[in-house]
PDB file of C-alpha atoms in Angstrom:
ATOM      1  CA  TYR A   1      81.457 122.907 108.285  1.00 90.00           C
ATOM      2  CA  GLU A   2      78.994 122.651 105.417  1.00 91.00           C
ATOM      3  CA  GLU A   3      78.272 125.810 103.473  1.00 89.00           C
ATOM      4  CA  SER A   4      74.841 126.735 102.136  1.00 90.00           C
ATOM      5  CA  ASP A   5      75.667 125.441  98.655  1.00 91.00           C
ATOM      6  CA  GLY A   6      76.618 122.014 100.063  1.00 91.00           C
ATOM      7  CA  ARG A   7      80.403 122.429  99.920  1.00 93.00           C
ATOM      8  CA  PHE A   8      82.490 121.298 102.907  1.00 92.00           C
ATOM      9  CA  PHE A   9      84.682 124.104 104.224  1.00 91.00           C
ATOM     10  CA  VAL A  10      87.805 123.506 106.357  1.00 91.00           C
ATOM     11  CA  GLU A  11      88.811 126.537 108.370  1.00 90.00           C
ATOM     12  CA  ASP A  12      91.918 125.131 110.030  1.00 91.00           C
ATOM     13  CA  TYR A  13      93.786 121.881 110.602  1.00 87.00           C
ATOM     14  CA  ILE A  14      96.112 120.784 113.409  1.00 86.00           C
ATOM     15  CA  PHE A  15      98.677 117.997 113.215  1.00 84.00           C
ATOM     16  CA  TYR A  16      99.090 115.409 115.939  1.00 79.00           C
ATOM     17  CA  GLN A  17     102.766 116.389 116.382  1.00 78.00           C
ATOM     18  CA  GLY A  18     104.303 113.046 117.168  1.00 74.00           C
ATOM     19  CA  ALA A  19     102.244 111.388 119.961  1.00 85.00           C
ATOM     20  CA  PRO A  20     103.376 110.825 123.567  1.00 90.00           C
ATOM     21  CA  GLN A  21     106.839 109.395 124.115  1.00 93.00           C
ATOM     22  CA  LYS A  22     108.231 107.103 126.783  1.00 93.00           C
ATOM     23  CA  GLU A  23     110.978 108.700 128.868  1.00 92.00           C
ATOM     24  CA  LEU A  24     114.452 107.743 127.741  1.00 91.00           C
ATOM     25  CA  GLN A  25     116.239 105.656 130.389  1.00 90.00           C
ATOM     26  CA  PRO A  26     120.029 105.977 130.807  1.00 92.00           C
ATOM     27  CA  LEU A  27     122.176 103.047 129.709  1.00 93.00           C
ATOM     28  CA  GLN A  28     125.520 101.931 131.131  1.00 93.00           C
ATOM     29  CA  THR A  29     126.697 100.411 127.841  1.00 93.00           C
ATOM     30  CA  SER A  30     126.484 101.589 124.212  1.00 93.00           C
ATOM     31  CA  PRO A  31     124.461  99.004 122.254  1.00 96.00           C
ATOM     32  CA  LEU A  32     124.559  99.549 118.494  1.00 96.00           C
ATOM     33  CA  LEU A  33     121.666  99.067 116.081  1.00 98.00           C
ATOM     34  CA  VAL A  34     122.754  98.494 112.461  1.00 97.00           C
ATOM     35  CA  LEU A  35     120.288  99.382 109.681  1.00 98.00           C
ATOM     36  CA  ILE A  36     120.746  97.976 106.165  1.00 97.00           C
ATOM     37  CA  SER A  37     118.474  98.115 103.122  1.00 96.00           C
ATOM     38  CA  GLY A  38     118.502  97.442  99.410  1.00 94.00           C
ATOM     39  CA  LEU A  39     120.872  94.475  99.155  1.00 94.00           C
ATOM     40  CA  ASN A  40     119.246  93.821  95.743  1.00 91.00           C
ATOM     41  CA  GLU A  41     120.693  90.358  95.269  1.00 87.00           C
ATOM     42  CA  SER A  42     120.013  89.086  91.770  1.00 79.00           C
ATOM     43  CA  ALA A  43     121.587  85.622  91.476  1.00 65.00           C
ATOM     44  CA  ALA A  44     123.081  82.750  93.415  1.00 58.00           C
ATOM     45  CA  ASN A  45     126.451  83.425  95.097  1.00 59.00           C
ATOM     46  CA  ASP A  46     126.047  87.126  94.358  1.00 60.00           C
ATOM     47  CA  PHE A  47     128.326  88.246  97.190  1.00 64.00           C
ATOM     48  CA  THR A  48     130.048  91.485  96.333  1.00 79.00           C
ATOM     49  CA  THR A  49     133.290  92.660  97.894  1.00 87.00           C
ATOM     50  CA  PRO A  50     131.508  95.384  99.969  1.00 89.00           C
ATOM     51  CA  LEU A  51     129.138  92.719 101.298  1.00 91.00           C
ATOM     52  CA  GLU A  52     132.086  90.540 102.296  1.00 91.00           C
ATOM     53  CA  LEU A  53     133.656  93.526 104.055  1.00 91.00           C
ATOM     54  CA  LEU A  54     130.379  94.168 105.877  1.00 92.00           C
ATOM     55  CA  GLN A  55     130.419  90.618 107.204  1.00 93.00           C
ATOM     56  CA  GLN A  56     134.029  90.907 108.330  1.00 92.00           C
ATOM     57  CA  TRP A  57     133.198  94.129 110.166  1.00 92.00           C
ATOM     58  CA  VAL A  58     130.268  92.503 111.971  1.00 93.00           C
ATOM     59  CA  PHE A  59     132.535  89.581 112.912  1.00 91.00           C
ATOM     60  CA  GLY A  60     134.965  92.080 114.486  1.00 86.00           C
ATOM     61  CA  ASN A  61     137.757  91.546 111.950  1.00 84.00           C
ATOM     62  CA  LEU A  62     137.790  95.165 110.714  1.00 79.00           C
ATOM     63  CA  GLU A  63     138.329  97.551 113.585  1.00 70.00           C
ATOM     64  CA  GLY A  64     138.727 101.306 113.407  1.00 65.00           C
ATOM     65  CA  LEU A  65     135.949 102.024 110.908  1.00 67.00           C
ATOM     66  CA  LEU A  66     134.262 104.205 113.533  1.00 71.00           C
ATOM     67  CA  ASP A  67     136.307 106.182 116.024  1.00 70.00           C
ATOM     68  CA  GLY A  68     135.625 105.796 119.718  1.00 69.00           C
ATOM     69  CA  HIS A  69     135.164 102.841 122.060  1.00 71.00           C
ATOM     70  CA  ASP A  70     131.378 103.360 121.951  1.00 76.00           C
ATOM     71  CA  TRP A  71     131.305 102.287 118.298  1.00 85.00           C
ATOM     72  CA  GLU A  72     133.006  98.898 118.352  1.00 86.00           C
ATOM     73  CA  ALA A  73     131.501  96.086 116.275  1.00 86.00           C
ATOM     74  CA  ALA A  74     131.347  93.948 119.419  1.00 88.00           C
ATOM     75  CA  SER A  75     128.619  96.313 120.682  1.00 92.00           C
ATOM     76  CA  ILE A  76     126.201  95.471 117.835  1.00 95.00           C
ATOM     77  CA  VAL A  77     123.027  94.068 119.416  1.00 96.00           C
ATOM     78  CA  ARG A  78     120.834  93.810 116.312  1.00 97.00           C
ATOM     79  CA  ILE A  79     120.903  94.177 112.542  1.00 98.00           C
ATOM     80  CA  VAL A  80     117.710  95.155 110.728  1.00 98.00           C
ATOM     81  CA  ILE A  81     117.566  94.544 106.970  1.00 98.00           C
ATOM     82  CA  ALA A  82     114.901  96.999 105.800  1.00 97.00           C
ATOM     83  CA  GLY A  83     113.551  95.561 102.567  1.00 93.00           C
ATOM     84  CA  ASN A  84     114.498  94.976  98.931  1.00 93.00           C
ATOM     85  CA  SER A  85     116.927  92.178  99.679  1.00 93.00           C
ATOM     86  CA  VAL A  86     116.041  90.650  96.296  1.00 90.00           C
ATOM     87  CA  LYS A  87     116.398  92.679  93.122  1.00 81.00           C
ATOM     88  CA  ALA A  88     113.298  93.200  90.994  1.00 64.00           C
ATOM     89  CA  SER A  89     113.628  91.422  87.668  1.00 55.00           C
ATOM     90  CA  PRO A  90     112.779  93.383  84.500  1.00 49.00           C
ATOM     91  CA  LYS A  91     109.449  92.687  82.808  1.00 50.00           C
ATOM     92  CA  PRO A  92     109.764  89.814  80.312  1.00 48.00           C
ATOM     93  CA  LYS A  93     109.646  90.759  76.664  1.00 48.00           C
ATOM     94  CA  ASN A  94     107.639  87.617  75.913  1.00 50.00           C
ATOM     95  CA  HIS A  95     105.860  84.913  77.843  1.00 49.00           C
ATOM     96  CA  HIS A  96     107.770  81.861  76.640  1.00 50.00           C
ATOM     97  CA  SER A  97     108.201  79.261  79.346  1.00 46.00           C
ATOM     98  CA  SER A  98     111.997  79.319  78.998  1.00 48.00           C
ATOM     99  CA  LYS A  99     112.048  83.007  79.889  1.00 49.00           C
ATOM    100  CA  VAL A 100     109.811  82.458  82.910  1.00 50.00           C
ATOM    101  CA  THR A 101     111.940  79.511  84.035  1.00 55.00           C
ATOM    102  CA  THR A 102     115.120  81.577  83.748  1.00 60.00           C
ATOM    103  CA  GLU A 103     113.661  84.384  85.836  1.00 64.00           C
ATOM    104  CA  THR A 104     112.362  81.943  88.444  1.00 73.00           C
ATOM    105  CA  ASP A 105     115.800  80.344  88.712  1.00 74.00           C
ATOM    106  CA  ALA A 106     117.384  83.770  89.148  1.00 75.00           C
ATOM    107  CA  LEU A 107     114.893  84.646  91.895  1.00 81.00           C
ATOM    108  CA  LEU A 108     115.538  81.402  93.728  1.00 84.00           C
ATOM    109  CA  GLY A 109     119.270  81.951  93.421  1.00 84.00           C
ATOM    110  CA  ALA A 110     118.946  85.468  94.824  1.00 88.00           C
ATOM    111  CA  VAL A 111     116.919  84.213  97.793  1.00 91.00           C
ATOM    112  CA  LYS A 112     119.579  81.546  98.445  1.00 91.00           C
ATOM    113  CA  THR A 113     122.230  84.274  98.498  1.00 90.00           C
ATOM    114  CA  VAL A 114     120.246  86.268 101.070  1.00 93.00           C
ATOM    115  CA  ASP A 115     119.822  83.063 103.081  1.00 94.00           C
ATOM    116  CA  SER A 116     123.586  82.489 103.033  1.00 93.00           C
ATOM    117  CA  LEU A 117     124.302  86.054 104.125  1.00 93.00           C
ATOM    118  CA  ILE A 118     121.830  85.898 107.012  1.00 95.00           C
ATOM    119  CA  HIS A 119     123.119  82.436 107.976  1.00 95.00           C
ATOM    120  CA  ASN A 120     126.610  83.902 108.315  1.00 94.00           C
ATOM    121  CA  LEU A 121     125.574  87.020 110.228  1.00 95.00           C
ATOM    122  CA  ALA A 122     123.080  85.265 112.530  1.00 95.00           C
ATOM    123  CA  GLN A 123     125.941  83.306 114.082  1.00 93.00           C
ATOM    124  CA  SER A 124     127.223  86.550 115.601  1.00 92.00           C
ATOM    125  CA  VAL A 125     124.263  88.888 116.051  1.00 96.00           C
ATOM    126  CA  PRO A 126     120.424  88.872 115.941  1.00 97.00           C
ATOM    127  CA  ILE A 127     119.008  89.626 112.464  1.00 97.00           C
ATOM    128  CA  ASP A 128     115.547  90.999 111.649  1.00 98.00           C
ATOM    129  CA  LEU A 129     114.530  90.741 107.981  1.00 97.00           C
ATOM    130  CA  MET A 130     111.794  93.063 106.704  1.00 97.00           C
ATOM    131  CA  PRO A 131     110.105  92.615 103.307  1.00 97.00           C
ATOM    132  CA  GLY A 132     110.245  95.430 100.775  1.00 95.00           C
ATOM    133  CA  GLU A 133     108.520  96.454  97.576  1.00 93.00           C
ATOM    134  CA  PHE A 134     110.380  93.926  95.404  1.00 91.00           C
ATOM    135  CA  ASP A 135     110.806  91.027  97.828  1.00 93.00           C
ATOM    136  CA  PRO A 136     108.862  87.737  97.543  1.00 91.00           C
ATOM    137  CA  ALA A 137     106.133  88.840  99.963  1.00 92.00           C
ATOM    138  CA  ASN A 138     102.612  90.243  99.778  1.00 92.00           C
ATOM    139  CA  HIS A 139     102.471  93.639  98.088  1.00 90.00           C
ATOM    140  CA  MET A 140      99.736  95.255 100.189  1.00 94.00           C
ATOM    141  CA  LEU A 141     100.735  97.066 103.368  1.00 95.00           C
ATOM    142  CA  PRO A 142     101.372  96.070 106.055  1.00 95.00           C
ATOM    143  CA  GLN A 143     103.608  93.470 104.441  1.00 96.00           C
ATOM    144  CA  GLN A 144     103.796  90.209 106.348  1.00 96.00           C
ATOM    145  CA  PRO A 145     107.146  88.532 107.153  1.00 96.00           C
ATOM    146  CA  MET A 146     108.686  86.553 104.317  1.00 95.00           C
ATOM    147  CA  HIS A 147     108.025  82.861 104.838  1.00 92.00           C
ATOM    148  CA  HIS A 148     110.713  81.089 106.830  1.00 92.00           C
ATOM    149  CA  CYS A 149     110.801  78.254 104.273  1.00 92.00           C
ATOM    150  CA  LEU A 150     112.587  80.668 101.927  1.00 93.00           C
ATOM    151  CA  PHE A 151     115.553  80.659 104.303  1.00 94.00           C
ATOM    152  CA  PRO A 152     116.268  77.021 105.203  1.00 94.00           C
ATOM    153  CA  ARG A 153     119.801  77.692 106.482  1.00 93.00           C
ATOM    154  CA  SER A 154     118.969  80.808 108.492  1.00 95.00           C
ATOM    155  CA  LYS A 155     115.785  79.559 110.142  1.00 93.00           C
ATOM    156  CA  ALA A 156     117.816  77.136 112.251  1.00 93.00           C
ATOM    157  CA  PHE A 157     119.090  80.108 114.274  1.00 94.00           C
ATOM    158  CA  ALA A 158     116.893  81.618 116.981  1.00 95.00           C
ATOM    159  CA  SER A 159     118.737  84.887 116.294  1.00 96.00           C
ATOM    160  CA  PHE A 160     117.016  85.224 112.896  1.00 97.00           C
ATOM    161  CA  ARG A 161     113.477  86.556 112.593  1.00 96.00           C
ATOM    162  CA  GLY A 162     111.292  87.475 109.672  1.00 96.00           C
ATOM    163  CA  VAL A 163     109.394  90.632 110.628  1.00 97.00           C
ATOM    164  CA  PRO A 164     106.676  92.760 108.977  1.00 97.00           C
ATOM    165  CA  ASN A 165     106.859  96.097 107.200  1.00 97.00           C
ATOM    166  CA  PRO A 166     106.243  98.558 108.866  1.00 97.00           C
ATOM    167  CA  TYR A 167     108.105  97.192 111.886  1.00 97.00           C
ATOM    168  CA  ALA A 168     108.040  98.368 115.511  1.00 97.00           C
ATOM    169  CA  PHE A 169     110.053  96.889 118.371  1.00 97.00           C
ATOM    170  CA  ASP A 170     111.722  97.658 121.698  1.00 97.00           C
ATOM    171  CA  LEU A 171     115.490  97.398 121.977  1.00 96.00           C
ATOM    172  CA  ALA A 172     117.547  98.410 125.023  1.00 95.00           C
ATOM    173  CA  ASP A 173     114.492 100.233 126.385  1.00 95.00           C
ATOM    174  CA  ARG A 174     114.255 102.263 123.153  1.00 96.00           C
ATOM    175  CA  TYR A 175     111.146 102.176 120.976  1.00 97.00           C
ATOM    176  CA  VAL A 176     112.127 101.764 117.313  1.00 98.00           C
ATOM    177  CA  VAL A 177     109.822 102.094 114.301  1.00 98.00           C
ATOM    178  CA  GLY A 178     110.780 101.697 110.662  1.00 97.00           C
ATOM    179  CA  THR A 179     109.631 100.991 107.129  1.00 97.00           C
ATOM    180  CA  SER A 180     111.215  99.703 103.940  1.00 97.00           C
ATOM    181  CA  GLY A 181     110.759 103.135 102.382  1.00 96.00           C
ATOM    182  CA  GLN A 182     107.502 102.902 100.416  1.00 96.00           C
ATOM    183  CA  ASN A 183     105.827 105.511 102.631  1.00 96.00           C
ATOM    184  CA  VAL A 184     108.598 108.092 102.225  1.00 96.00           C
ATOM    185  CA  LEU A 185     108.966 107.612  98.467  1.00 96.00           C
ATOM    186  CA  ASP A 186     105.202 107.891  97.934  1.00 96.00           C
ATOM    187  CA  VAL A 187     104.933 111.095  99.993  1.00 96.00           C
ATOM    188  CA  MET A 188     107.692 112.598  97.811  1.00 96.00           C
ATOM    189  CA  ARG A 189     105.950 111.369  94.655  1.00 95.00           C
ATOM    190  CA  TYR A 190     102.653 113.082  95.477  1.00 95.00           C
ATOM    191  CA  SER A 191     103.729 116.228  97.320  1.00 94.00           C
ATOM    192  CA  LYS A 192     106.172 119.111  97.048  1.00 95.00           C
ATOM    193  CA  ILE A 193     108.489 117.485  99.604  1.00 95.00           C
ATOM    194  CA  GLU A 194     111.744 116.659  97.839  1.00 93.00           C
ATOM    195  CA  SER A 195     113.956 115.349 100.661  1.00 95.00           C
ATOM    196  CA  PRO A 196     113.511 111.816 102.066  1.00 96.00           C
ATOM    197  CA  LEU A 197     114.433 113.121 105.508  1.00 97.00           C
ATOM    198  CA  GLU A 198     111.764 115.841 105.295  1.00 97.00           C
ATOM    199  CA  ALA A 199     109.191 113.254 104.192  1.00 96.00           C
ATOM    200  CA  LEU A 200     110.147 111.021 107.119  1.00 96.00           C
ATOM    201  CA  LYS A 201     109.867 113.995 109.474  1.00 94.00           C
ATOM    202  CA  ALA A 202     106.474 114.935 108.008  1.00 94.00           C
ATOM    203  CA  THR A 203     104.952 111.501 108.637  1.00 94.00           C
ATOM    204  CA  LEU A 204     106.051 111.721 112.267  1.00 93.00           C
ATOM    205  CA  ARG A 205     104.588 115.212 112.626  1.00 92.00           C
ATOM    206  CA  TRP A 206     101.341 114.094 111.003  1.00 92.00           C
ATOM    207  CA  GLY A 207     101.167 111.089 113.327  1.00 92.00           C
ATOM    208  CA  HIS A 208     100.667 108.598 110.494  1.00 93.00           C
ATOM    209  CA  LEU A 209     103.201 106.197 109.004  1.00 95.00           C
ATOM    210  CA  ILE A 210     101.604 105.895 105.554  1.00 96.00           C
ATOM    211  CA  PRO A 211      99.408 108.923 104.837  1.00 94.00           C
ATOM    212  CA  THR A 212      99.027 108.070 101.125  1.00 94.00           C
ATOM    213  CA  ALA A 213      97.426 104.656 101.763  1.00 92.00           C
ATOM    214  CA  PRO A 214      95.091 103.439 100.370  1.00 91.00           C
ATOM    215  CA  ASP A 215      94.928 106.157  97.681  1.00 92.00           C
ATOM    216  CA  THR A 216      98.302 105.567  96.054  1.00 94.00           C
ATOM    217  CA  LEU A 217      99.787 102.780  98.193  1.00 94.00           C
ATOM    218  CA  PRO A 218      97.735  99.584  98.451  1.00 93.00           C
ATOM    219  CA  CYS A 219      96.859  98.451 101.963  1.00 93.00           C
ATOM    220  CA  TYR A 220      94.507  96.020 103.606  1.00 91.00           C
ATOM    221  CA  PRO A 221      91.072  97.488 104.434  1.00 88.00           C
ATOM    222  CA  TYR A 222      90.665  98.267 108.115  1.00 87.00           C
ATOM    223  CA  TYR A 223      87.325  99.145 109.636  1.00 83.00           C
ATOM    224  CA  GLU A 224      87.693  99.817 113.356  1.00 86.00           C
ATOM    225  CA  LYS A 225      91.354 100.799 113.718  1.00 89.00           C
ATOM    226  CA  ASP A 226      94.055 102.240 111.456  1.00 91.00           C
ATOM    227  CA  PRO A 227      97.285 100.310 112.206  1.00 91.00           C
ATOM    228  CA  PHE A 228      99.443 103.044 110.679  1.00 94.00           C
ATOM    229  CA  ILE A 229      98.576 105.726 113.236  1.00 93.00           C
ATOM    230  CA  ILE A 230     101.592 106.531 115.414  1.00 93.00           C
ATOM    231  CA  GLY A 231     100.187 106.009 118.904  1.00 92.00           C
ATOM    232  CA  GLU A 232     103.555 106.254 120.657  1.00 94.00           C
ATOM    233  CA  CYS A 233     106.394 108.479 119.485  1.00 95.00           C
ATOM    234  CA  PRO A 234     109.473 106.337 118.716  1.00 96.00           C
ATOM    235  CA  HIS A 235     112.989 107.075 119.902  1.00 97.00           C
ATOM    236  CA  VAL A 236     114.356 105.873 116.539  1.00 98.00           C
ATOM    237  CA  TYR A 237     112.403 106.164 113.282  1.00 98.00           C
ATOM    238  CA  PHE A 238     113.941 104.919 110.023  1.00 98.00           C
ATOM    239  CA  ALA A 239     113.109 104.316 106.373  1.00 98.00           C
ATOM    240  CA  GLY A 240     115.089 102.126 103.998  1.00 97.00           C
ATOM    241  CA  ASN A 241     115.825 102.370 100.267  1.00 95.00           C
ATOM    242  CA  VAL A 242     115.601 106.156 100.139  1.00 92.00           C
ATOM    243  CA  GLY A 243     118.751 107.337  98.364  1.00 86.00           C
ATOM    244  CA  GLU A 244     121.587 108.955 100.302  1.00 90.00           C
ATOM    245  CA  PHE A 245     122.209 108.490 104.000  1.00 96.00           C
ATOM    246  CA  SER A 246     120.797 111.304 106.123  1.00 96.00           C
ATOM    247  CA  THR A 247     119.890 111.705 109.773  1.00 97.00           C
ATOM    248  CA  GLU A 248     118.545 114.296 112.170  1.00 97.00           C
ATOM    249  CA  MET A 249     117.377 114.549 115.769  1.00 97.00           C
ATOM    250  CA  TRP A 250     113.738 115.675 115.588  1.00 95.00           C
ATOM    251  CA  THR A 251     112.155 117.553 118.475  1.00 93.00           C
ATOM    252  CA  GLY A 252     108.368 117.524 118.754  1.00 88.00           C
ATOM    253  CA  ALA A 253     106.007 120.138 120.132  1.00 86.00           C
ATOM    254  CA  GLY A 254     105.646 118.131 123.346  1.00 86.00           C
ATOM    255  CA  GLY A 255     109.386 117.760 123.888  1.00 90.00           C
ATOM    256  CA  GLN A 256     109.657 114.403 122.130  1.00 92.00           C
ATOM    257  CA  ARG A 257     113.100 113.605 120.687  1.00 95.00           C
ATOM    258  CA  THR A 258     113.401 111.121 117.845  1.00 96.00           C
ATOM    259  CA  ARG A 259     116.445 110.049 115.867  1.00 98.00           C
ATOM    260  CA  LEU A 260     115.399 110.048 112.202  1.00 98.00           C
ATOM    261  CA  VAL A 261     117.443 107.851 109.848  1.00 98.00           C
ATOM    262  CA  CYS A 262     117.239 107.523 106.069  1.00 97.00           C
ATOM    263  CA  VAL A 263     118.998 104.280 105.122  1.00 97.00           C
ATOM    264  CA  PRO A 264     120.442 104.134 101.585  1.00 95.00           C
ATOM    265  CA  SER A 265     120.364 101.128  99.285  1.00 94.00           C
ATOM    266  CA  PHE A 266     123.464  99.060 100.025  1.00 94.00           C
ATOM    267  CA  ALA A 267     123.712  97.930  96.399  1.00 91.00           C
ATOM    268  CA  ASP A 268     123.992 101.570  95.281  1.00 91.00           C
ATOM    269  CA  ILE A 269     125.869 103.291  98.117  1.00 91.00           C
ATOM    270  CA  GLN A 270     127.650 100.369  99.871  1.00 92.00           C
ATOM    271  CA  SER A 271     126.967 101.815 103.303  1.00 94.00           C
ATOM    272  CA  VAL A 272     124.905 101.121 106.419  1.00 95.00           C
ATOM    273  CA  ALA A 273     123.542 103.288 109.233  1.00 97.00           C
ATOM    274  CA  VAL A 274     124.591 102.643 112.833  1.00 97.00           C
ATOM    275  CA  VAL A 275     122.656 104.063 115.810  1.00 97.00           C
ATOM    276  CA  ASN A 276     124.220 104.244 119.270  1.00 96.00           C
ATOM    277  CA  LEU A 277     121.257 103.554 121.549  1.00 96.00           C
ATOM    278  CA  ARG A 278     122.918 105.144 124.582  1.00 95.00           C
ATOM    279  CA  THR A 279     123.802 108.528 123.064  1.00 95.00           C
ATOM    280  CA  MET A 280     121.215 108.328 120.234  1.00 96.00           C
ATOM    281  CA  GLU A 281     123.913 109.376 117.758  1.00 96.00           C
ATOM    282  CA  CYS A 282     123.834 107.971 114.239  1.00 96.00           C
ATOM    283  CA  ARG A 283     126.711 107.401 111.843  1.00 95.00           C
ATOM    284  CA  LYS A 284     127.229 105.993 108.380  1.00 94.00           C
ATOM    285  CA  VAL A 285     129.714 103.192 107.776  1.00 93.00           C
ATOM    286  CA  SER A 286     130.818 102.845 104.159  1.00 92.00           C
ATOM    287  CA  PHE A 287     132.233  99.649 102.669  1.00 90.00           C
ATOM    288  CA  LYS A 288     133.198 100.981  99.266  1.00 85.00           C
ATOM    289  CA  VAL A 289     136.138  99.146  97.768  1.00 76.00           C
ATOM    290  CA  GLY A 290     139.320 101.203  98.047  1.00 63.00           C
ATOM    291  CA  GLY A 291     138.650 102.646 101.487  1.00 52.00           C
ATOM    292  CA  PHE A 292     136.296 102.702 104.411  1.00 50.00           C
ATOM    293  CA  GLU A 293     134.800 105.648 106.172  1.00 54.00           C
ATOM    294  CA  GLY A 294     132.751 106.363 109.214  1.00 55.00           C
ATOM    295  CA  GLU A 295     130.649 109.503 109.087  1.00 56.00           C
ATOM    296  CA  GLU A 296     128.365 111.244 111.558  1.00 52.00           C
TER     297      GLU A 296
END
């Protein structure tokens, strides 16, 4: 209310606490959702050994990385690449045309590498590609899908889709929502929250995907409806490019249950997150050279 001196006084505030959630239906099989982020390709043919191992695992040539018959690579039903597939180039020291040309060539080479990777994976499993902060896409949120002309080899497959950021979809009767990580990193930058998982949890509790937009994250102006409001509580909620892998099953005030997943940058950690959509468990699969590991 407004005080006598004109100041606006807030006596209390109440968070939305996660929105209504669709009832979870039982599944007979164990479909797996694989979440990857931060490939950070920087040049043509920039395949690293961990990336090659990732492909071999998806193709079913590396068994035993995750214990249990519910975690076989053959059960993968979708791979989501959550942003920053292309590495940000450093700012040029000068503006000579040769420098600009070199950087452009490197960017094109990096995009070709991503195209080759997706082309290989899309022959075995559906791939959704989200744009991130450093990808060749619009900077303002929500980011639109990267243009299909950037991926001439991959676009021939119906199993490949360019998708927006944030991204929401239904898979195996589960509602999945995710971002490429800008929302989580910005909440940590301008609050006392230090953990990416706590920041992810906070946005769900607040009922808003990007609470710092448009103040510190640029977004398109919306007049009648805010597209970032969480109208339906997801069963899986993830953020990419946020440091170490972490996960937790969040329980809302209304009994909602959401699997939270922080997906690390593959270029830094060489690991991916795998969600079992039947049990709602989540594990990390590491492809570090010298040994593999599966971790709950």
